[in-house]
Amino acid sequence: MAMMQLEIITAERVVYSDEVNAVVAPGIEGELGILPHHAALMTMLKPGELLVRKDSDESYLAVSGGFMEVLDNKVIILADAAERAEEIDAERAEAARHRAEELLKTRPPGIDIITAEAALRRSLIRLKVTVRRKRK
Ligand code: ATP
């Protein structure tokens, strides 16, 4: 089966580095399916779920936005934050969701709505990805 190299990198660490068969990434204009020998491409990613297929295995990661470049059979993702499903602390994500929801509900003076909404979105994506992990 045809393969391509996938690298997912944040400022802190290399989150993923392996040969894979397919990637489905959350592009800002919609989901982007990338197969080996895809045409060169550069795009921004929005916060979302990233699916990686390797042989018969499908794994999911949570990505908090960033950039993706496809070039020479290599997919490079520079992410603001990214976690493999098994790395996500569900309690922490649940606490972040609760905090953001409370802020958006009570709207205390000086609250930055955009920041709270972004935190809520990140927490919901992380929770969704942990559910994928349990179903596997
Ligand atoms: P929190 O409020 O819980 O810190 P956050 O959305 O503000 O969440 P980020 O700023 O997106 O967190 O990420 C900060 C760092 O913590 C990143 O390295 C990210 O991968 C990691 N991280 C955030 N939430 C989780 C989680 N639930 N499980 C594991 N790692 C997490």
mmCIF file of C-alpha atoms in Angstrom, residues 24-31 44-50 61-67 78-83 114-115 117-126 128-129:
data_model
loop_
_atom_site.group_PDB
_atom_site.id
_atom_site.type_symbol
_atom_site.label_atom_id
_atom_site.label_comp_id
_atom_site.label_asym_id
_atom_site.label_seq_id
_atom_site.Cartn_x
_atom_site.Cartn_y
_atom_site.Cartn_z
ATOM 1 C CA VAL A 24 -7.983 13.699 6.993
ATOM 2 C CA ALA A 25 -7.271 17.159 8.395
ATOM 3 C CA PRO A 26 -9.540 20.037 9.475
ATOM 4 C CA GLY A 27 -8.746 22.662 6.813
ATOM 5 C CA ILE A 28 -10.190 26.129 7.358
ATOM 6 C CA GLU A 29 -12.449 25.586 4.367
ATOM 7 C CA GLY A 30 -13.454 22.028 5.246
ATOM 8 C CA GLU A 31 -12.031 18.561 5.745
ATOM 9 C CA MET A 44 -4.330 26.771 7.489
ATOM 10 C CA LEU A 45 -6.031 24.324 9.820
ATOM 11 C CA LYS A 46 -8.862 25.130 12.169
ATOM 12 C CA PRO A 47 -9.260 23.456 15.566
ATOM 13 C CA GLY A 48 -10.624 19.986 14.956
ATOM 14 C CA GLU A 49 -10.133 16.261 14.723
ATOM 15 C CA LEU A 50 -7.389 14.766 12.616
ATOM 16 C CA LEU A 61 -5.701 13.424 17.226
ATOM 17 C CA ALA A 62 -7.035 16.731 18.513
ATOM 18 C CA VAL A 63 -5.461 19.728 16.759
ATOM 19 C CA SER A 64 -5.900 23.336 17.923
ATOM 20 C CA GLY A 65 -5.315 25.002 14.556
ATOM 21 C CA GLY A 66 -2.087 25.623 12.671
ATOM 22 C CA PHE A 67 -0.646 25.081 9.199
ATOM 23 C CA LEU A 78 2.698 22.801 12.517
ATOM 24 C CA ALA A 79 0.037 22.926 15.194
ATOM 25 C CA ASP A 80 -0.664 25.364 18.027
ATOM 26 C CA ALA A 81 -1.350 22.298 20.159
ATOM 27 C CA ALA A 82 -1.971 18.664 19.251
ATOM 28 C CA GLU A 83 -2.584 15.505 21.241
ATOM 29 C CA ILE A 114 -13.664 35.125 21.730
ATOM 30 C CA THR A 115 -11.036 33.551 24.014
ATOM 31 C CA GLU A 117 -15.367 30.458 22.907
ATOM 32 C CA ALA A 118 -12.029 29.219 21.565
ATOM 33 C CA ALA A 119 -11.289 27.447 24.874
ATOM 34 C CA LEU A 120 -14.739 25.840 24.739
ATOM 35 C CA ARG A 121 -14.134 24.676 21.178
ATOM 36 C CA ARG A 122 -10.747 23.155 22.075
ATOM 37 C CA SER A 123 -12.231 21.328 25.060
ATOM 38 C CA LEU A 124 -15.127 19.927 23.006
ATOM 39 C CA ILE A 125 -12.741 18.660 20.312
ATOM 40 C CA ARG A 126 -10.561 16.985 22.949
ATOM 41 C CA LYS A 128 -14.805 14.140 21.100
ATOM 42 C CA VAL A 129 -11.385 12.620 20.372
#
